[in-house]
Amino acid sequence: MTDRKVRVPRRGFLKTAGAATATAFAAPYLVPSGAMAANEKLTFGHIGVGGMGGAHLRGIKSRMDRGEANIAAVCDVDERRLENASRMAGPQADVYRDYRYVIERDDIDAVVISTPDHLHAVQTVHAAECGKHVYVEKPACCTVEEGKAMIEACNRAKIAVQVGSQGRSQPEAYLSHRYLANGNIGRVTRVDCWHYPSPSGGTQRDGEPPEHVDWDLWLGPLRWRPFNPGYLHGTFRWVMESGGGQIRDRGAHVMSCAMWWMGADGTGPVTVEATGEAPRRGLWDSAVRINVTYTFKNPDWVLTWNQPGKPVPPEERTGREPGGRISRPGYGALYTGTEGTFHHWGGDGGTWAERKAREWEPGPDAEDVYRSPGHMDDWFIGIRTGKKTIMNVEAGADVAILTVLGNLAFLLGRKLQWDHSKREIVGDEQARRLMDRPERYPYVI
Amino acid sequence: MNEALTLEALIEQIQSGDHNVRAAARDNAGQVGAPAIAPLAEIAADPDPGKFEIARSANRAMQNIVYHAGRPGAADEARAVSAELIQLVGAEPPLQFRRDVMWMIWQIAGAEAVEPVAALLGNPDLRDDARMCLEGLPAAEAVAALRAGLAAAPDDFKPAVAHSLRKRGVDVPDVPDLRLVPTKQTSVTPVGR
């Protein structure tokens, strides 16, 4: 790859990205502070403004209304969504179809990327090359090589990145993490995630894209194919190339919590094996049912993704708990240790810990763990101080790569060997090729 | 796995009106291997709108054969599948099917695929798929074909070919990198401005 220029961020406030080594349950990655004034407003561009993108835009708009932020641009390939976003953001925000107009602007400090999964990596890399701080929705990447490119580009640009696996930042995630970190169930040897199946569908024929959607930009790096209504909006998630199913959507949440709480950021499995069942018809080809086993070494533990698996019935709650009532009990994880078990439900914006973790009172010698002020706020801290974010680009890419490897093992029907030190599959030439995929020009990393 | 699946049974079942039968055939197609590629291709390329789900099943059965034949220790099977796929790119099938075939080729083929794929770099409808396929093929011959393709490419295609060469480690200083150049204007105007 040829060397590429990286534009310096508008405010050169980030110092070295060299992070302190993270111990198993330590506070995350404190690095020397930069120089941005705490009261200096950040200026944002929003790329992808439907679904979660709309929620993020509302959140930043609230901050703007409090005088804490500026929104300079909103961008979407769907003009109806764009018009709605313009209405929400206010008349000061310029509107764009092509995200590259947003990232080339010198007055924008940071971008919030909430596009379909297959655009996350290319847009993050491009934004990094333009010196923008990035909040990007999960899963971070669709291929191993995308993830590696994101890490390389973001570290080179010394930007703050937050990947949208916001489960790590939930109040009961902190309680779960603290409970496990203090050995309440002994040494954890297994984490078994459960989730209800992915849907079947997408049975309509190909056709012409709606006039208000730019199909070329929507496809971005994906190889060309005719429009099909089964791709959008939101349902891209059930197509392997653009989404990858529940294991990637919610796996990027539930397994993110597991990696964080296990102190396993920066590590990866040594083997990945999977079984499952693809939909029997329709465009959507992500596994309806899939069971993946990830084996980790040094320390030894096993992570499994079980779709559907064995859900733990939700506990009774009053609604006054830190995370409130359990509204999404259909996914979560069971942690098995040498001295007991622990489970949680959810793992995303709703993360609910088993009662014993919520009620555990730490003693004077207890180890505390990092308590995120909120996923967006943690990102802002990263931007202002240089502190590595709770779901930084390495962590985000590595969790996404877990989900990629699970799907790849399922598609290939064979066990994969993984060398995390190089982030490479070993011993399988075809699987190694499939760590990457060629991209359609000009939407290339 | 259905150990008894034969080529004849696969081709019959993949055309079943029952999607459960088709899915089982699709999922077990790998064991039939290279001999199934051509007959499956005929079904997958069928433009009959009433059979698009059958075509899709056949297409995915082909992909499953590619995955299965690409397993470690099965180089002969991989070569056989590659040879069958190569037969399909230059023929008459519909454009989208040929794109699909090229997407399978880079996943399994070697140097033998370079020449027929490179021949499509001059096809305005398929050139970017051919470029991507060559980019994904690990053979040194693919890089040579991309170099030749760059020299012959019209100006509007040179940046794409140059990108593929850069990905393969080739320095291409004289061709602009257009990745970050915005091109698409919106018709929306800011609300309230």
XYZ file of C-alpha atoms in Angstrom:
638
model
C 0.000 0.000 0.000
C 1.360 3.404 -0.840
C 1.867 5.943 1.874
C -1.068 8.248 2.273
C -1.217 11.765 3.520
C -3.135 12.339 6.698
C -4.600 15.724 7.314
C -3.859 17.045 10.776
C -6.997 17.455 12.876
C -8.270 21.016 12.943
C -7.227 21.237 16.542
C -3.988 19.428 17.084
C -4.832 18.374 20.575
C -4.086 14.712 20.543
C -0.690 13.588 21.613
C 0.729 10.156 21.127
C -1.698 7.309 20.791
C 0.734 5.050 22.576
C -1.480 3.546 25.212
C -0.545 2.209 28.558
C -0.829 -1.528 28.766
C -4.270 -2.459 29.924
C -4.292 -4.955 32.711
C -7.162 -7.327 33.046
C -9.615 -5.067 34.811
C -7.819 -1.766 34.958
C -9.141 1.616 33.988
C -8.787 1.968 30.260
C -5.735 3.191 28.540
C -4.834 6.475 30.162
C -2.563 8.472 27.917
C -1.210 11.990 28.349
C -3.771 14.698 28.063
C -4.019 16.944 25.070
C -4.726 20.622 24.990
C -8.314 21.193 23.954
C -10.206 23.486 26.247
C -12.988 21.712 28.084
C -15.489 24.373 27.124
C -14.553 24.505 23.465
C -17.457 23.376 21.313
C -16.986 20.492 18.976
C -18.484 20.731 15.509
C -20.094 17.600 14.150
C -21.068 16.081 10.853
C -23.574 13.229 10.807
C -23.187 10.585 8.110
C -26.187 8.283 7.916
C -29.150 9.780 9.719
C -31.795 7.060 9.785
C -32.212 4.463 12.528
C -29.432 4.840 15.088
C -28.168 7.784 13.076
C -31.359 9.649 13.861
C -30.976 8.837 17.544
C -27.400 10.108 17.558
C -28.430 13.252 15.722
C -31.101 13.916 18.350
C -28.521 13.440 21.073
C -26.027 15.868 19.563
C -28.856 18.300 18.803
C -29.730 18.303 22.504
C -26.135 19.161 23.263
C -26.242 21.889 20.643
C -29.365 23.318 22.232
C -27.463 23.462 25.520
C -24.637 25.327 23.831
C -22.244 22.395 24.003
C -21.892 21.442 20.344
C -22.415 22.538 16.772
C -23.929 20.500 13.975
C -22.496 21.671 10.672
C -23.627 18.915 8.326
C -26.014 16.028 7.877
C -25.607 13.458 5.125
C -27.603 10.565 3.768
C -28.030 8.712 0.488
C -31.790 8.680 1.093
C -33.115 12.151 0.412
C -36.216 11.622 2.493
C -34.108 10.769 5.478
C -31.846 13.666 4.691
C -34.701 16.124 4.654
C -35.967 14.825 7.995
C -32.473 15.134 9.407
C -32.178 18.687 8.125
C -35.391 19.540 9.908
C -34.046 18.028 13.119
C -30.545 19.490 12.926
C -31.615 23.031 12.148
C -30.966 25.477 9.317
C -27.296 25.971 10.189
C -26.531 22.422 9.086
C -25.607 21.893 5.460
C -27.028 18.838 3.734
C -25.129 16.301 1.650
C -25.706 13.091 -0.222
C -22.008 12.210 -0.558
C -20.176 11.746 2.763
C -16.938 12.963 1.238
C -18.281 16.508 1.222
C -18.591 16.224 5.011
C -15.146 14.894 5.752
C -13.371 17.397 3.499
C -14.673 20.352 5.518
C -12.047 21.928 7.721
C -14.561 23.289 10.210
C -15.858 19.864 11.218
C -14.039 18.221 14.129
C -15.836 14.927 14.359
C -18.223 12.719 12.455
C -20.886 10.310 13.632
C -21.152 7.421 11.167
C -24.400 5.458 11.331
C -24.562 3.963 7.871
C -25.084 0.279 7.008
C -22.300 -1.998 8.186
C -20.545 -2.345 4.850
C -19.805 1.387 4.838
C -18.386 1.651 8.352
C -14.796 0.806 7.547
C -14.372 2.806 4.372
C -16.019 5.890 5.841
C -14.045 5.620 9.077
C -10.761 5.298 7.211
C -11.609 8.195 4.949
C -12.675 10.348 7.884
C -9.452 9.477 9.698
C -7.432 10.432 6.654
C -9.176 13.804 6.785
C -8.338 14.194 10.473
C -11.846 13.778 11.878
C -12.630 12.134 15.175
C -15.053 9.282 14.614
C -18.003 7.716 16.343
C -18.932 4.742 14.201
C -21.783 2.360 14.706
C -21.087 -1.288 15.338
C -20.039 -3.713 14.050
C -16.915 -1.799 13.130
C -15.941 -3.796 10.075
C -17.189 -6.482 7.684
C -13.843 -8.145 7.015
C -10.621 -8.764 8.911
C -8.676 -6.508 6.595
C -11.171 -3.703 6.990
C -10.651 -3.890 10.720
C -6.891 -3.782 10.376
C -7.132 -0.825 8.001
C -9.332 1.044 10.468
C -6.847 0.518 13.267
C -3.934 1.608 11.129
C -5.653 4.704 9.741
C -7.097 5.888 13.044
C -3.891 5.406 14.980
C -1.897 7.120 12.294
C -4.244 10.102 12.367
C -4.249 10.155 16.199
C -7.986 10.616 16.336
C -10.407 9.543 19.034
C -12.666 6.721 17.884
C -15.653 5.291 19.663
C -17.350 2.227 18.202
C -21.034 2.124 19.027
C -21.068 -0.971 21.238
C -22.557 1.145 23.962
C -23.240 -1.784 26.291
C -19.842 -1.179 27.860
C -21.002 2.224 28.997
C -24.243 1.186 30.690
C -24.576 1.511 34.466
C -25.208 -2.169 35.021
C -22.293 -3.035 32.766
C -20.098 -1.309 35.298
C -21.687 -3.323 38.115
C -21.240 -6.554 36.151
C -17.633 -5.747 35.338
C -16.828 -4.863 38.955
C -18.525 -8.002 40.236
C -16.571 -10.263 37.905
C -13.295 -8.387 38.348
C -13.439 -9.008 42.064
C -13.599 -12.743 41.623
C -17.124 -13.274 42.855
C -17.536 -16.326 40.643
C -13.874 -17.277 40.670
C -11.929 -17.493 37.456
C -14.283 -17.292 34.508
C -13.799 -20.228 32.150
C -16.826 -19.894 29.848
C -19.031 -17.181 28.475
C -22.071 -18.496 26.646
C -24.053 -15.875 24.749
C -27.603 -16.476 23.627
C -29.715 -14.665 21.080
C -32.912 -15.370 19.210
C -32.530 -16.353 15.514
C -32.033 -14.112 12.521
C -35.070 -13.830 10.249
C -35.643 -15.351 6.842
C -36.993 -13.165 4.069
C -36.163 -10.826 1.262
C -38.276 -12.781 -1.173
C -39.089 -9.919 -3.530
C -37.516 -9.741 -6.963
C -34.837 -7.269 -7.953
C -36.096 -3.995 -9.320
C -35.370 -0.314 -9.732
C -34.209 1.664 -6.694
C -36.525 4.370 -5.354
C -35.806 7.781 -6.823
C -34.954 9.181 -3.426
C -32.172 6.628 -2.827
C -28.732 6.783 -4.448
C -28.160 3.067 -4.932
C -24.563 3.510 -6.063
C -23.642 5.363 -2.882
C -25.678 2.951 -0.756
C -23.693 0.036 -2.163
C -20.436 1.887 -1.674
C -17.634 -0.690 -1.622
C -19.908 -3.658 -2.311
C -19.696 -5.223 -5.740
C -22.433 -4.091 -8.060
C -25.804 -5.817 -7.978
C -29.325 -4.743 -8.877
C -31.451 -3.020 -6.281
C -33.650 -5.225 -4.175
C -36.043 -3.906 -1.527
C -34.729 -6.588 0.802
C -31.564 -4.547 1.335
C -32.962 -1.468 2.934
C -33.535 0.158 5.252
C -32.303 -1.813 8.205
C -32.741 -5.156 6.498
C -29.219 -4.970 5.061
C -28.476 -6.626 8.369
C -29.768 -9.979 7.182
C -27.584 -10.053 4.049
C -24.192 -11.611 4.716
C -22.188 -9.131 2.654
C -23.734 -6.016 4.121
C -24.742 -7.186 7.591
C -24.225 -10.753 8.656
C -27.131 -11.427 10.964
C -27.693 -11.306 14.694
C -24.213 -12.568 15.494
C -22.833 -9.378 13.982
C -25.531 -6.967 15.043
C -26.000 -8.054 18.636
C -22.831 -10.112 18.825
C -20.993 -6.819 18.540
C -22.758 -5.851 21.757
C -22.898 -8.999 23.856
C -19.422 -10.192 22.929
C -18.117 -6.657 23.411
C -19.227 -6.840 27.029
C -17.583 -10.247 27.342
C -14.255 -9.057 25.985
C -14.309 -6.002 28.226
C -15.335 -7.759 31.398
C -12.941 -10.629 30.770
C -10.083 -8.186 30.317
C -9.648 -9.699 26.886
C -9.340 -6.566 24.768
C -6.185 -6.917 22.728
C -6.500 -10.691 22.624
C -8.276 -13.093 20.323
C -9.186 -16.732 20.020
C -6.880 -19.401 18.689
C -9.665 -21.396 17.029
C -13.153 -20.648 15.751
C -15.692 -23.261 14.723
C -19.334 -22.926 13.800
C -22.442 -24.764 12.767
C -25.706 -23.297 11.641
C -28.478 -23.069 9.117
C -28.954 -20.521 6.348
C -32.420 -19.275 5.355
C -34.076 -21.638 2.923
C -35.044 -18.970 0.421
C -34.893 -15.255 -0.189
C -32.218 -12.624 -0.517
C -31.294 -12.766 3.141
C -28.541 -15.291 3.599
C -27.271 -14.698 7.117
C -27.557 -17.765 9.299
C -30.929 -18.135 10.947
C -29.379 -20.359 13.581
C -25.692 -20.373 14.318
C -23.513 -21.717 17.107
C -19.922 -20.544 17.269
C -17.197 -21.624 19.675
C -14.168 -19.402 20.214
C -11.316 -20.960 22.151
C -8.898 -18.617 23.914
C -5.527 -19.578 25.362
C -3.314 -18.025 28.039
C -5.570 -17.554 29.843
C -7.766 -20.421 28.773
C -11.451 -19.717 28.354
C -14.230 -20.378 25.888
C -16.653 -17.912 24.359
C -19.711 -19.217 22.550
C -22.387 -17.543 20.478
C -25.620 -19.496 20.524
C -28.405 -18.407 18.263
C -30.897 -19.249 19.713
C -29.145 -20.881 22.692
C -30.760 -21.125 26.109
C -32.151 -17.807 27.309
C -32.233 -17.122 31.035
C -35.733 -15.991 32.042
C -35.746 -12.306 32.999
C -35.835 -11.479 36.703
C -38.571 -9.468 38.348
C -37.705 -5.799 38.614
C -39.275 -2.674 40.072
C -37.914 -0.318 37.416
C -35.829 1.540 40.010
C -32.695 -0.486 39.276
C -29.819 1.373 37.553
C -30.801 -0.114 34.212
C -34.539 -0.150 34.857
C -36.803 -2.930 33.691
C -35.550 -5.601 31.330
C -37.144 -4.747 28.014
C -35.099 -7.050 25.783
C -34.570 -10.404 27.502
C -34.032 -12.218 24.207
C -30.282 -11.969 24.361
C -27.562 -11.965 26.956
C -24.821 -14.174 28.324
C -24.081 -16.691 31.049
C -20.663 -16.492 32.699
C -19.381 -19.663 34.319
C -16.541 -19.416 36.797
C -14.703 -21.796 39.061
C -16.876 -20.653 41.958
C -20.239 -19.841 40.459
C -22.145 -18.276 37.628
C -23.372 -14.855 36.605
C -25.658 -13.764 33.821
C -26.873 -10.585 32.208
C -29.534 -9.694 29.700
C -29.145 -7.373 26.769
C -25.676 -5.971 26.286
C -26.373 -2.906 24.177
C -28.148 0.297 25.165
C -29.993 -1.944 27.592
C -27.653 -3.992 29.761
C -29.150 -5.658 32.799
C -27.073 -7.451 35.418
C -28.190 -10.340 37.588
C -29.346 -9.151 40.983
C -26.352 -10.462 42.923
C -24.016 -8.250 40.927
C -26.199 -5.208 41.452
C -26.438 -5.807 45.159
C -22.806 -6.736 45.764
C -21.122 -4.285 48.128
C -17.399 -3.881 47.490
C -15.174 -4.072 50.552
C -12.312 -1.701 51.295
C -9.855 -3.813 49.343
C -12.095 -4.284 46.353
C -10.785 -3.451 42.925
C -12.691 -0.785 41.092
C -13.090 -0.750 37.323
C -13.561 2.039 34.823
C -17.011 3.583 34.984
C -17.977 5.146 31.689
C -19.802 8.456 31.955
C -21.848 7.417 28.944
C -20.750 6.208 25.561
C -20.837 9.594 23.828
C -19.344 11.363 26.840
C -16.532 8.835 26.968
C -15.813 9.667 23.325
C -15.812 13.392 24.074
C -13.306 12.766 26.857
C -11.202 10.902 24.355
C -11.366 13.819 21.949
C -10.570 16.413 24.589
C -7.864 14.574 26.523
C -6.439 11.850 24.332
C -7.605 9.128 26.705
C -8.375 5.983 24.798
C -12.095 5.404 24.589
C -13.884 2.489 26.190
C -14.721 0.954 22.799
C -11.711 2.218 20.916
C -10.862 1.253 17.362
C -8.772 -1.792 18.296
C -11.422 -3.133 20.645
C -14.193 -2.385 18.178
C -12.408 -3.987 15.280
C -11.461 -7.043 17.301
C -15.020 -7.672 18.456
C -16.275 -7.231 14.897
C -13.592 -9.632 13.726
C -14.918 -12.214 16.181
C -18.272 -11.965 14.475
C -16.677 -12.078 11.028
C -14.744 -15.211 11.912
C -17.860 -16.867 13.270
C -19.721 -16.279 10.040
C -16.730 -17.324 7.958
C -16.344 -20.596 9.847
C -20.041 -21.205 9.247
C -19.871 -20.420 5.532
C -16.778 -22.527 4.948
C -17.999 -25.360 7.128
C -14.653 -25.821 8.813
C -12.657 -24.867 11.865
C -10.420 -21.813 11.555
C -7.078 -21.242 13.246
C -6.458 -17.635 14.235
C -3.218 -15.830 15.064
C -4.287 -12.715 16.867
C -0.779 -11.297 17.090
C -0.976 -10.808 13.320
C -4.769 -10.759 13.075
C -4.554 -13.533 10.510
C -6.131 -16.875 9.748
C -3.454 -19.537 9.442
C -3.351 -22.825 7.575
C -6.257 -22.194 5.211
C -5.454 -20.360 1.976
C -9.047 -19.763 0.969
C -10.051 -18.511 4.385
C -7.073 -16.180 4.280
C -8.299 -14.741 0.998
C -11.674 -14.216 2.567
C -10.155 -12.072 5.299
C -10.478 -9.366 2.666
C -12.719 -8.587 -0.262
C -12.115 -6.325 -3.221
C -13.990 -3.054 -3.137
C -15.842 -1.163 -5.819
C -14.104 2.015 -6.858
C -14.014 4.771 -5.634
C -15.453 3.514 -2.342
C -12.220 1.862 -1.354
C -10.015 1.968 1.690
C -24.663 -34.180 5.301
C -26.593 -36.111 2.710
C -23.952 -38.672 1.664
C -26.061 -39.963 -1.228
C -26.411 -36.687 -3.110
C -25.486 -37.258 -6.731
C -25.106 -34.744 -9.513
C -28.441 -35.794 -10.952
C -30.179 -35.518 -7.596
C -28.623 -32.130 -6.922
C -29.776 -30.710 -10.234
C -33.246 -32.135 -9.808
C -33.634 -30.976 -6.223
C -32.230 -27.500 -6.806
C -35.109 -26.943 -9.247
C -37.753 -28.162 -6.849
C -40.754 -25.972 -6.201
C -40.321 -26.762 -2.510
C -37.803 -24.352 -0.975
C -36.982 -26.857 1.755
C -35.829 -29.355 -0.867
C -33.869 -26.676 -2.689
C -32.191 -25.522 0.523
C -31.068 -29.041 1.392
C -29.617 -29.494 -2.075
C -27.907 -26.100 -1.911
C -26.370 -26.855 1.474
C -25.037 -30.219 0.338
C -23.825 -29.163 -3.107
C -20.208 -28.970 -2.004
C -19.785 -32.711 -2.013
C -20.832 -32.929 -5.667
C -18.119 -30.487 -6.635
C -16.886 -29.315 -10.022
C -19.178 -31.436 -12.221
C -22.142 -29.508 -10.840
C -20.861 -26.058 -11.763
C -21.960 -25.997 -15.407
C -25.467 -27.407 -14.888
C -25.998 -25.205 -11.857
C -24.804 -22.218 -13.853
C -27.409 -22.866 -16.488
C -30.103 -22.758 -13.826
C -28.595 -19.780 -12.001
C -28.452 -17.742 -15.213
C -32.051 -18.464 -16.161
C -33.690 -15.048 -16.713
C -37.218 -16.423 -16.243
C -38.684 -14.079 -13.608
C -40.894 -16.871 -12.370
C -37.858 -18.899 -11.382
C -35.747 -16.308 -9.628
C -35.737 -18.173 -6.319
C -34.615 -21.340 -8.085
C -31.873 -19.367 -9.825
C -30.818 -17.956 -6.471
C -30.640 -21.450 -4.961
C -28.458 -22.625 -7.831
C -26.205 -19.600 -7.528
C -25.702 -20.240 -3.832
C -25.086 -23.909 -4.452
C -22.247 -22.859 -6.740
C -20.838 -20.670 -4.000
C -21.036 -23.563 -1.558
C -19.074 -25.698 -3.989
C -16.424 -22.980 -4.095
C -16.242 -22.930 -0.301
C -16.025 -26.700 -0.048
C -13.456 -27.138 -2.801
C -11.301 -24.437 -1.269
C -10.659 -26.378 1.905
C -7.084 -27.220 2.855
C -5.778 -30.346 1.186
C -8.184 -30.250 -1.725
C -6.091 -28.467 -4.342
C -7.222 -30.758 -7.152
C -10.856 -30.041 -6.391
C -10.144 -26.337 -6.278
C -8.463 -26.447 -9.679
C -11.367 -28.375 -11.132
C -13.895 -25.889 -9.806
C -11.788 -22.987 -11.023
C -11.637 -24.481 -14.504
C -15.415 -24.769 -14.613
C -15.953 -21.217 -13.418
C -13.533 -19.794 -15.951
C -15.641 -21.289 -18.716
C -18.520 -19.087 -17.634
C -17.069 -15.580 -17.586
C -16.559 -15.027 -21.257
C -19.704 -16.578 -22.585
C -23.242 -15.381 -23.033
C -24.737 -15.477 -19.566
C -26.414 -12.375 -18.134
C -24.110 -9.669 -16.833
C -25.005 -10.048 -13.187
C -24.370 -13.772 -13.279
C -20.954 -13.195 -14.807
C -20.246 -10.723 -12.016
C -21.206 -13.390 -9.513
C -18.905 -15.879 -11.190
C -15.966 -13.506 -11.066
C -16.667 -13.000 -7.368
C -16.339 -16.756 -6.907
C -13.219 -16.974 -9.036
C -11.015 -14.791 -6.861
C -11.971 -16.931 -3.885
C -10.605 -20.142 -5.337
C -8.659 -19.714 -8.571
C -4.992 -19.238 -9.366
C -3.020 -17.940 -12.307
C -5.145 -19.915 -14.750
C -7.984 -17.422 -14.262
C -5.985 -14.308 -15.015
C -6.152 -14.265 -18.800
C -9.901 -14.822 -19.225
C -10.718 -12.363 -16.487
C -8.255 -9.763 -17.726
C -9.922 -9.951 -21.112
C -12.961 -8.355 -19.482
C -11.082 -5.249 -18.352
C -12.089 -3.785 -21.691
C -15.770 -4.569 -21.204
C -17.501 -1.412 -19.940
C -20.133 -3.406 -18.061
C -17.788 -5.866 -16.398
C -14.473 -4.109 -16.142
C -14.713 -3.156 -12.486
C -15.727 -6.696 -11.536
C -12.797 -8.002 -13.551
C -10.506 -5.538 -11.805
C -11.758 -6.652 -8.380
C -11.333 -10.278 -9.340
C -7.741 -9.723 -10.430
C -7.066 -7.738 -7.283
C -8.225 -10.682 -5.198
C -6.296 -13.324 -7.110
C -2.983 -13.880 -5.339
C -1.080 -14.835 -8.489
C 1.740 -12.580 -9.695
C 0.181 -12.862 -13.141
C -2.803 -10.934 -11.815
C -0.564 -7.979 -10.991
C 0.964 -8.139 -14.443
C -2.506 -8.161 -15.963
C -3.499 -5.148 -13.904
C -0.375 -3.327 -15.081
C -1.275 -4.086 -18.673
C -4.866 -3.137 -17.947
C -3.758 0.214 -16.577
C -1.838 0.986 -19.724
C -4.826 0.165 -21.889
C -7.546 1.644 -19.679
C -9.459 4.774 -20.647
C -8.837 7.730 -18.359
C -12.023 7.243 -16.359
C -11.025 3.696 -15.419
C -7.357 4.271 -14.663
C -7.863 5.349 -11.022
C -9.680 2.108 -10.230
C -6.989 -0.053 -11.792
C -4.321 2.008 -10.079
C -6.040 1.380 -6.759
C -5.887 -2.371 -7.302
C -2.219 -2.136 -8.171
C -1.563 -0.074 -5.046
C -3.330 -2.694 -2.973
C -0.989 -5.232 -4.470
C 1.995 -3.147 -3.450
C 2.703 -1.430 -6.753
C 3.568 2.263 -6.726
C 1.440 4.135 -9.257
C 2.460 7.769 -8.959
C 0.966 9.154 -12.132
C -2.682 8.252 -11.635
C -4.839 10.338 -9.313
C -6.412 8.817 -6.216
C -10.083 9.796 -6.327
C -11.237 8.008 -3.184
C -11.807 11.197 -1.231
C -13.160 13.338 -4.046
C -16.883 13.993 -3.575
C -19.025 13.815 -6.662
C -22.678 13.387 -5.754
C -24.894 16.391 -5.185
C -28.126 16.284 -3.243
C -31.332 17.929 -4.361
C -32.354 18.569 -0.759
C -31.982 22.086 0.583
C -31.538 22.821 4.280
C -34.933 23.045 5.944
C -35.623 26.494 7.372
C -32.696 28.241 5.768
